[in-house]
PDB file of C-alpha atoms in Angstrom:
ATOM      1  CA  ASP A   1       0.000   0.000   0.000  1.00  0.00           C
ATOM      2  CA  ILE A   2       1.100   3.573  -0.625  1.00  0.00           C
ATOM      3  CA  VAL A   3       1.584   5.354   2.698  1.00  0.00           C
ATOM      4  CA  LEU A   4       0.863   9.085   2.946  1.00  0.00           C
ATOM      5  CA  THR A   5       2.463  11.018   5.787  1.00  0.00           C
ATOM      6  CA  GLN A   6       1.142  14.329   7.090  1.00  0.00           C
ATOM      7  CA  SER A   7       2.087  16.405  10.130  1.00  0.00           C
ATOM      8  CA  PRO A   8      -0.656  16.053  12.772  1.00  0.00           C
ATOM      9  CA  ALA A   9      -1.231  19.747  13.377  1.00  0.00           C
ATOM     10  CA  LEU A  10      -0.402  23.242  12.210  1.00  0.00           C
ATOM     11  CA  ALA A  11      -1.104  26.591  13.876  1.00  0.00           C
ATOM     12  CA  VAL A  12      -1.200  29.814  11.868  1.00  0.00           C
ATOM     13  CA  SER A  13      -2.419  33.361  12.408  1.00  0.00           C
ATOM     14  CA  LEU A  14      -5.413  34.853  10.617  1.00  0.00           C
ATOM     15  CA  GLY A  15      -4.383  36.374   7.307  1.00  0.00           C
ATOM     16  CA  GLN A  16      -1.155  34.401   7.116  1.00  0.00           C
ATOM     17  CA  ARG A  17      -0.203  31.536   4.840  1.00  0.00           C
ATOM     18  CA  ALA A  18      -0.698  27.898   5.819  1.00  0.00           C
ATOM     19  CA  THR A  19       1.313  25.215   4.062  1.00  0.00           C
ATOM     20  CA  ILE A  20       0.295  21.609   4.657  1.00  0.00           C
ATOM     21  CA  SER A  21       2.562  18.853   3.406  1.00  0.00           C
ATOM     22  CA  CYS A  22       1.949  15.287   2.305  1.00  0.00           C
ATOM     23  CA  LYS A  23       4.745  12.845   1.539  1.00  0.00           C
ATOM     24  CA  THR A  24       4.247   9.434  -0.040  1.00  0.00           C
ATOM     25  CA  ASN A  25       6.470   6.367   0.117  1.00  0.00           C
ATOM     26  CA  GLN A  26       5.974   5.714  -3.608  1.00  0.00           C
ATOM     27  CA  ASN A  27       5.770   7.898  -6.685  1.00  0.00           C
ATOM     28  CA  VAL A  28       2.141   8.761  -7.468  1.00  0.00           C
ATOM     29  CA  ASP A  29       2.832  10.270 -10.900  1.00  0.00           C
ATOM     30  CA  TYR A  30       1.644   8.479 -14.004  1.00  0.00           C
ATOM     31  CA  TYR A  31       1.606   9.626 -17.618  1.00  0.00           C
ATOM     32  CA  GLY A  32       1.937  13.291 -16.773  1.00  0.00           C
ATOM     33  CA  ASN A  33      -0.579  13.382 -13.916  1.00  0.00           C
ATOM     34  CA  SER A  34       0.023  13.368 -10.193  1.00  0.00           C
ATOM     35  CA  TYR A  35      -2.674  11.237  -8.591  1.00  0.00           C
ATOM     36  CA  MET A  36      -2.899  13.264  -5.398  1.00  0.00           C
ATOM     37  CA  HIS A  37      -6.001  14.971  -4.043  1.00  0.00           C
ATOM     38  CA  TRP A  38      -6.888  17.109  -1.017  1.00  0.00           C
ATOM     39  CA  TYR A  39      -9.985  17.248   1.200  1.00  0.00           C
ATOM     40  CA  GLN A  40     -11.185  19.478   4.010  1.00  0.00           C
ATOM     41  CA  GLN A  41     -13.216  18.087   6.901  1.00  0.00           C
ATOM     42  CA  LYS A  42     -14.765  20.321   9.537  1.00  0.00           C
ATOM     43  CA  PRO A  43     -15.879  18.820  12.872  1.00  0.00           C
ATOM     44  CA  GLY A  44     -19.108  16.849  12.537  1.00  0.00           C
ATOM     45  CA  GLN A  45     -19.187  17.230   8.758  1.00  0.00           C
ATOM     46  CA  GLN A  46     -18.363  15.128   5.749  1.00  0.00           C
ATOM     47  CA  PRO A  47     -15.140  15.683   3.819  1.00  0.00           C
ATOM     48  CA  LYS A  48     -15.134  18.160   0.935  1.00  0.00           C
ATOM     49  CA  LEU A  49     -12.930  17.954  -2.150  1.00  0.00           C
ATOM     50  CA  LEU A  50     -10.573  20.942  -2.451  1.00  0.00           C
ATOM     51  CA  ILE A  51      -7.897  19.998  -4.977  1.00  0.00           C
ATOM     52  CA  TYR A  52      -7.696  17.141  -7.479  1.00  0.00           C
ATOM     53  CA  LEU A  53      -4.747  15.846  -9.483  1.00  0.00           C
ATOM     54  CA  ALA A  54      -2.328  17.814  -7.303  1.00  0.00           C
ATOM     55  CA  SER A  55      -3.126  21.326  -8.492  1.00  0.00           C
ATOM     56  CA  ASN A  56      -6.666  21.611  -9.863  1.00  0.00           C
ATOM     57  CA  LEU A  57      -9.165  23.604  -7.817  1.00  0.00           C
ATOM     58  CA  ALA A  58     -12.467  21.805  -7.266  1.00  0.00           C
ATOM     59  CA  SER A  59     -15.730  23.496  -8.154  1.00  0.00           C
ATOM     60  CA  GLY A  60     -16.770  26.258  -5.759  1.00  0.00           C
ATOM     61  CA  ILE A  61     -13.491  26.300  -3.828  1.00  0.00           C
ATOM     62  CA  PRO A  62     -12.001  29.771  -3.308  1.00  0.00           C
ATOM     63  CA  ALA A  63      -8.718  30.637  -4.987  1.00  0.00           C
ATOM     64  CA  ARG A  64      -7.098  31.041  -1.548  1.00  0.00           C
ATOM     65  CA  PHE A  65      -6.569  27.287  -1.762  1.00  0.00           C
ATOM     66  CA  SER A  66      -3.874  25.909  -4.040  1.00  0.00           C
ATOM     67  CA  GLY A  67      -1.968  22.689  -4.461  1.00  0.00           C
ATOM     68  CA  ARG A  68       1.366  21.757  -5.923  1.00  0.00           C
ATOM     69  CA  GLY A  69       3.878  18.981  -6.031  1.00  0.00           C
ATOM     70  CA  SER A  70       4.819  15.862  -7.912  1.00  0.00           C
ATOM     71  CA  GLY A  71       6.322  12.451  -7.351  1.00  0.00           C
ATOM     72  CA  THR A  72       6.336  11.920  -3.613  1.00  0.00           C
ATOM     73  CA  ASP A  73       6.070  15.466  -2.212  1.00  0.00           C
ATOM     74  CA  PHE A  74       2.928  17.550  -2.235  1.00  0.00           C
ATOM     75  CA  THR A  75       1.645  20.677  -0.531  1.00  0.00           C
ATOM     76  CA  LEU A  76      -1.679  22.356   0.051  1.00  0.00           C
ATOM     77  CA  THR A  77      -1.461  26.112   0.609  1.00  0.00           C
ATOM     78  CA  ILE A  78      -4.118  28.380   2.076  1.00  0.00           C
ATOM     79  CA  ASP A  79      -3.320  32.065   1.607  1.00  0.00           C
ATOM     80  CA  PRO A  80      -4.622  34.024   3.360  1.00  0.00           C
ATOM     81  CA  VAL A  81      -6.056  31.869   6.139  1.00  0.00           C
ATOM     82  CA  GLU A  82      -9.554  32.760   7.304  1.00  0.00           C
ATOM     83  CA  ALA A  83     -11.293  31.740  10.530  1.00  0.00           C
ATOM     84  CA  ASP A  84     -13.574  29.375   8.597  1.00  0.00           C
ATOM     85  CA  ASP A  85     -10.540  27.352   7.444  1.00  0.00           C
ATOM     86  CA  THR A  86     -10.077  25.655  10.828  1.00  0.00           C
ATOM     87  CA  ALA A  87     -10.507  21.997   9.913  1.00  0.00           C
ATOM     88  CA  THR A  88      -8.609  18.807   9.295  1.00  0.00           C
ATOM     89  CA  TYR A  89      -7.049  18.426   5.857  1.00  0.00           C
ATOM     90  CA  TYR A  90      -6.427  15.049   4.238  1.00  0.00           C
ATOM     91  CA  CYS A  91      -4.400  14.080   1.206  1.00  0.00           C
ATOM     92  CA  GLN A  92      -5.374  11.010  -0.828  1.00  0.00           C
ATOM     93  CA  GLN A  93      -3.613   9.060  -3.568  1.00  0.00           C
ATOM     94  CA  SER A  94      -5.250   7.225  -6.432  1.00  0.00           C
ATOM     95  CA  ARG A  95      -2.133   5.946  -8.205  1.00  0.00           C
ATOM     96  CA  ASN A  96      -2.551   2.418  -6.843  1.00  0.00           C
ATOM     97  CA  LEU A  97      -5.177   0.341  -5.116  1.00  0.00           C
ATOM     98  CA  PRO A  98      -6.008   0.480  -2.318  1.00  0.00           C
ATOM     99  CA  TRP A  99      -6.700   4.187  -2.508  1.00  0.00           C
ATOM    100  CA  THR A 100      -5.211   5.603   0.664  1.00  0.00           C
ATOM    101  CA  PHE A 101      -5.422   8.775   2.718  1.00  0.00           C
ATOM    102  CA  GLY A 102      -2.943  10.585   4.872  1.00  0.00           C
ATOM    103  CA  GLY A 103      -3.544  10.759   8.603  1.00  0.00           C
ATOM    104  CA  GLY A 104      -4.777  14.340   8.373  1.00  0.00           C
ATOM    105  CA  THR A 105      -3.419  17.730   9.451  1.00  0.00           C
ATOM    106  CA  LYS A 106      -5.493  19.737  11.909  1.00  0.00           C
ATOM    107  CA  LEU A 107      -5.268  23.424  11.124  1.00  0.00           C
ATOM    108  CA  GLU A 108      -5.703  25.705  14.112  1.00  0.00           C
ATOM    109  CA  LEU A 109      -5.530  29.457  14.575  1.00  0.00           C
ATOM    110  CA  LYS A 110      -2.912  31.039  16.806  1.00  0.00           C
TER     111      LYS A 110
ATOM    112  CA  GLU B   1     -27.504  19.969  -6.578  1.00  0.00           C
ATOM    113  CA  VAL B   2     -25.764  16.665  -5.900  1.00  0.00           C
ATOM    114  CA  GLN B   3     -27.162  14.919  -2.829  1.00  0.00           C
ATOM    115  CA  LEU B   4     -26.121  11.650  -1.241  1.00  0.00           C
ATOM    116  CA  VAL B   5     -28.139  10.416   1.733  1.00  0.00           C
ATOM    117  CA  GLU B   6     -27.012   7.351   3.671  1.00  0.00           C
ATOM    118  CA  SER B   7     -29.223   5.175   5.848  1.00  0.00           C
ATOM    119  CA  GLY B   8     -29.228   1.815   7.573  1.00  0.00           C
ATOM    120  CA  GLY B   9     -26.631   2.313  10.266  1.00  0.00           C
ATOM    121  CA  GLY B  10     -26.946   1.323  13.910  1.00  0.00           C
ATOM    122  CA  LEU B  11     -25.702  -0.910  16.699  1.00  0.00           C
ATOM    123  CA  VAL B  12     -24.992  -4.529  15.761  1.00  0.00           C
ATOM    124  CA  GLN B  13     -23.341  -7.442  17.540  1.00  0.00           C
ATOM    125  CA  PRO B  14     -20.047  -8.884  16.328  1.00  0.00           C
ATOM    126  CA  GLY B  15     -20.551 -11.509  13.652  1.00  0.00           C
ATOM    127  CA  ARG B  16     -23.913 -10.117  12.564  1.00  0.00           C
ATOM    128  CA  SER B  17     -24.874  -8.307   9.355  1.00  0.00           C
ATOM    129  CA  LEU B  18     -26.006  -4.844   8.344  1.00  0.00           C
ATOM    130  CA  LYS B  19     -26.908  -3.260   5.004  1.00  0.00           C
ATOM    131  CA  LEU B  20     -26.286   0.391   4.258  1.00  0.00           C
ATOM    132  CA  SER B  21     -28.044   2.362   1.542  1.00  0.00           C
ATOM    133  CA  CYS B  22     -27.209   5.627  -0.174  1.00  0.00           C
ATOM    134  CA  ALA B  23     -29.870   7.483  -2.137  1.00  0.00           C
ATOM    135  CA  ALA B  24     -28.409   9.717  -4.825  1.00  0.00           C
ATOM    136  CA  SER B  25     -29.977  12.698  -6.588  1.00  0.00           C
ATOM    137  CA  GLY B  26     -28.979  15.759  -8.577  1.00  0.00           C
ATOM    138  CA  PHE B  27     -26.888  13.895 -11.153  1.00  0.00           C
ATOM    139  CA  THR B  28     -27.148  10.965 -13.558  1.00  0.00           C
ATOM    140  CA  PHE B  29     -26.327   8.169 -11.123  1.00  0.00           C
ATOM    141  CA  SER B  30     -25.670   5.576 -13.822  1.00  0.00           C
ATOM    142  CA  ASP B  31     -22.834   7.691 -15.277  1.00  0.00           C
ATOM    143  CA  TYR B  32     -20.603   7.531 -12.198  1.00  0.00           C
ATOM    144  CA  ASN B  33     -18.567   5.081 -10.181  1.00  0.00           C
ATOM    145  CA  MET B  34     -19.535   5.149  -6.527  1.00  0.00           C
ATOM    146  CA  ALA B  35     -17.676   4.351  -3.317  1.00  0.00           C
ATOM    147  CA  TRP B  36     -17.887   3.826   0.427  1.00  0.00           C
ATOM    148  CA  VAL B  37     -15.311   5.481   2.674  1.00  0.00           C
ATOM    149  CA  ARG B  38     -15.286   5.057   6.447  1.00  0.00           C
ATOM    150  CA  GLN B  39     -13.919   6.899   9.440  1.00  0.00           C
ATOM    151  CA  ALA B  40     -13.448   5.252  12.811  1.00  0.00           C
ATOM    152  CA  PRO B  41     -14.136   7.500  15.834  1.00  0.00           C
ATOM    153  CA  LYS B  42     -11.452  10.190  16.128  1.00  0.00           C
ATOM    154  CA  LYS B  43      -9.490   8.586  13.275  1.00  0.00           C
ATOM    155  CA  GLY B  44      -8.714   9.302   9.649  1.00  0.00           C
ATOM    156  CA  LEU B  45     -10.425   8.343   6.418  1.00  0.00           C
ATOM    157  CA  GLU B  46     -10.259   4.844   4.968  1.00  0.00           C
ATOM    158  CA  TRP B  47     -11.493   3.781   1.539  1.00  0.00           C
ATOM    159  CA  VAL B  48     -13.664   0.656   1.754  1.00  0.00           C
ATOM    160  CA  ALA B  49     -15.061  -0.233  -1.677  1.00  0.00           C
ATOM    161  CA  THR B  50     -15.837   1.106  -5.147  1.00  0.00           C
ATOM    162  CA  ILE B  51     -18.269  -0.036  -7.816  1.00  0.00           C
ATOM    163  CA  SER B  52     -18.161   0.937 -11.468  1.00  0.00           C
ATOM    164  CA  TYR B  53     -20.931   2.979 -13.067  1.00  0.00           C
ATOM    165  CA  ASP B  54     -22.644  -0.097 -14.491  1.00  0.00           C
ATOM    166  CA  GLY B  55     -21.930  -2.441 -11.591  1.00  0.00           C
ATOM    167  CA  SER B  56     -19.693  -4.683 -13.662  1.00  0.00           C
ATOM    168  CA  SER B  57     -16.569  -4.075 -11.578  1.00  0.00           C
ATOM    169  CA  THR B  58     -16.034  -3.890  -7.843  1.00  0.00           C
ATOM    170  CA  TYR B  59     -12.970  -3.159  -5.720  1.00  0.00           C
ATOM    171  CA  TYR B  60     -12.427  -3.711  -1.997  1.00  0.00           C
ATOM    172  CA  ARG B  61      -9.782  -3.105   0.599  1.00  0.00           C
ATOM    173  CA  ASP B  62      -8.269  -6.339   1.831  1.00  0.00           C
ATOM    174  CA  SER B  63      -9.709  -6.120   5.348  1.00  0.00           C
ATOM    175  CA  VAL B  64     -13.312  -6.287   4.064  1.00  0.00           C
ATOM    176  CA  LYS B  65     -12.912  -8.642   1.097  1.00  0.00           C
ATOM    177  CA  GLY B  66     -15.207 -11.628   1.443  1.00  0.00           C
ATOM    178  CA  ARG B  67     -17.260  -9.906   4.164  1.00  0.00           C
ATOM    179  CA  PHE B  68     -18.595  -6.733   2.481  1.00  0.00           C
ATOM    180  CA  THR B  69     -20.427  -6.473  -0.837  1.00  0.00           C
ATOM    181  CA  ILE B  70     -20.944  -3.221  -2.695  1.00  0.00           C
ATOM    182  CA  SER B  71     -23.815  -3.067  -5.183  1.00  0.00           C
ATOM    183  CA  ARG B  72     -26.051  -0.572  -6.907  1.00  0.00           C
ATOM    184  CA  ASP B  73     -29.497  -0.205  -8.444  1.00  0.00           C
ATOM    185  CA  ASN B  74     -29.264   2.375 -11.210  1.00  0.00           C
ATOM    186  CA  ALA B  75     -33.025   2.384 -11.725  1.00  0.00           C
ATOM    187  CA  LYS B  76     -33.416   3.543  -8.123  1.00  0.00           C
ATOM    188  CA  SER B  77     -30.247   5.703  -8.042  1.00  0.00           C
ATOM    189  CA  THR B  78     -29.200   3.852  -4.925  1.00  0.00           C
ATOM    190  CA  LEU B  79     -25.888   2.462  -3.700  1.00  0.00           C
ATOM    191  CA  TYR B  80     -25.636  -0.343  -1.145  1.00  0.00           C
ATOM    192  CA  LEU B  81     -23.083  -1.881   1.175  1.00  0.00           C
ATOM    193  CA  GLN B  82     -23.892  -5.320   2.577  1.00  0.00           C
ATOM    194  CA  MET B  83     -21.706  -5.914   5.606  1.00  0.00           C
ATOM    195  CA  ASP B  84     -21.465  -9.470   6.952  1.00  0.00           C
ATOM    196  CA  SER B  85     -19.391 -11.004   9.754  1.00  0.00           C
ATOM    197  CA  LEU B  86     -18.955  -7.597  11.317  1.00  0.00           C
ATOM    198  CA  ARG B  87     -16.063  -6.984  13.675  1.00  0.00           C
ATOM    199  CA  SER B  88     -15.437  -4.346  16.316  1.00  0.00           C
ATOM    200  CA  GLU B  89     -12.840  -2.756  14.034  1.00  0.00           C
ATOM    201  CA  ASP B  90     -15.605  -2.040  11.491  1.00  0.00           C
ATOM    202  CA  THR B  91     -17.080   0.513  13.898  1.00  0.00           C
ATOM    203  CA  ALA B  92     -17.046   3.803  12.002  1.00  0.00           C
ATOM    204  CA  THR B  93     -19.010   6.460  10.220  1.00  0.00           C
ATOM    205  CA  TYR B  94     -19.579   5.231   6.680  1.00  0.00           C
ATOM    206  CA  TYR B  95     -19.704   7.801   3.903  1.00  0.00           C
ATOM    207  CA  CYS B  96     -21.129   7.281   0.458  1.00  0.00           C
ATOM    208  CA  ALA B  97     -19.114   9.179  -2.145  1.00  0.00           C
ATOM    209  CA  ARG B  98     -19.263   9.806  -5.850  1.00  0.00           C
ATOM    210  CA  HIS B  99     -16.029   8.392  -7.254  1.00  0.00           C
ATOM    211  CA  HIS B 100     -15.190  10.714 -10.134  1.00  0.00           C
ATOM    212  CA  THR B 101     -12.496   8.789 -12.038  1.00  0.00           C
ATOM    213  CA  THR B 102      -9.767   8.980  -9.401  1.00  0.00           C
ATOM    214  CA  TYR B 103     -11.088  11.209  -6.630  1.00  0.00           C
ATOM    215  CA  PHE B 104     -14.177  11.522  -4.446  1.00  0.00           C
ATOM    216  CA  ASP B 105     -15.949  14.684  -5.497  1.00  0.00           C
ATOM    217  CA  TYR B 106     -19.179  14.551  -3.463  1.00  0.00           C
ATOM    218  CA  TRP B 107     -19.819  12.951  -0.088  1.00  0.00           C
ATOM    219  CA  GLY B 108     -22.903  12.125   1.919  1.00  0.00           C
ATOM    220  CA  GLN B 109     -23.323  13.204   5.536  1.00  0.00           C
ATOM    221  CA  GLY B 110     -22.410   9.722   6.772  1.00  0.00           C
ATOM    222  CA  VAL B 111     -24.065   7.001   8.811  1.00  0.00           C
ATOM    223  CA  MET B 112     -22.729   5.518  12.044  1.00  0.00           C
ATOM    224  CA  VAL B 113     -22.154   1.774  12.429  1.00  0.00           C
ATOM    225  CA  THR B 114     -21.271   0.462  15.872  1.00  0.00           C
ATOM    226  CA  VAL B 115     -20.223  -3.162  16.288  1.00  0.00           C
ATOM    227  CA  SER B 116     -20.415  -4.156  19.937  1.00  0.00           C
ATOM    228  CA  SER B 117     -21.882  -6.829  22.176  1.00  0.00           C
TER     229      SER B 117
END
């Protein structure tokens, strides 16, 4: 299985930039695409797709969110951070079965 | 508006069975692969199973193979998860999700399954 590693938590100030990382133990690139996706989950709610294929913004997601990376190293950036962004963020790979998620990064405000 | 509404969860004893349903609306159900993803209490997300748009192909994580069966009724726009021989480690919130090629683009609100004696 492909293992995705995320830092458990990150604290940032309102209006600053938050950078959340996700590292995989295998390359998730294939034929020019990086099969890495990002989700946001607020307490008591279902996950919401933010970014697909490493850098594509999902429908209805504000441009404050962006994703980049390739191979085994990926980042989700929120700039600027707003109060409503407090949540847990998960990365997910779809290069190989089983599709796997990172452990999640809880974003908190300082 | 895409809507996915799960039902069928509850408390069940180890070794027993439970069947989850997910009613879909707001899109052409028969055009999309569908999936179940679960989340144990205070834990992360775990993909469980996926079924192709026409039901011809199914995929499972190893820990549920032979115990869980994913199926769909395109005429009713409904996804199912039959869970047999349930174990305590299957306790989780189960989410129905639209599996858009390689990512999960819409999720239901989830249904809780508790396996305990």
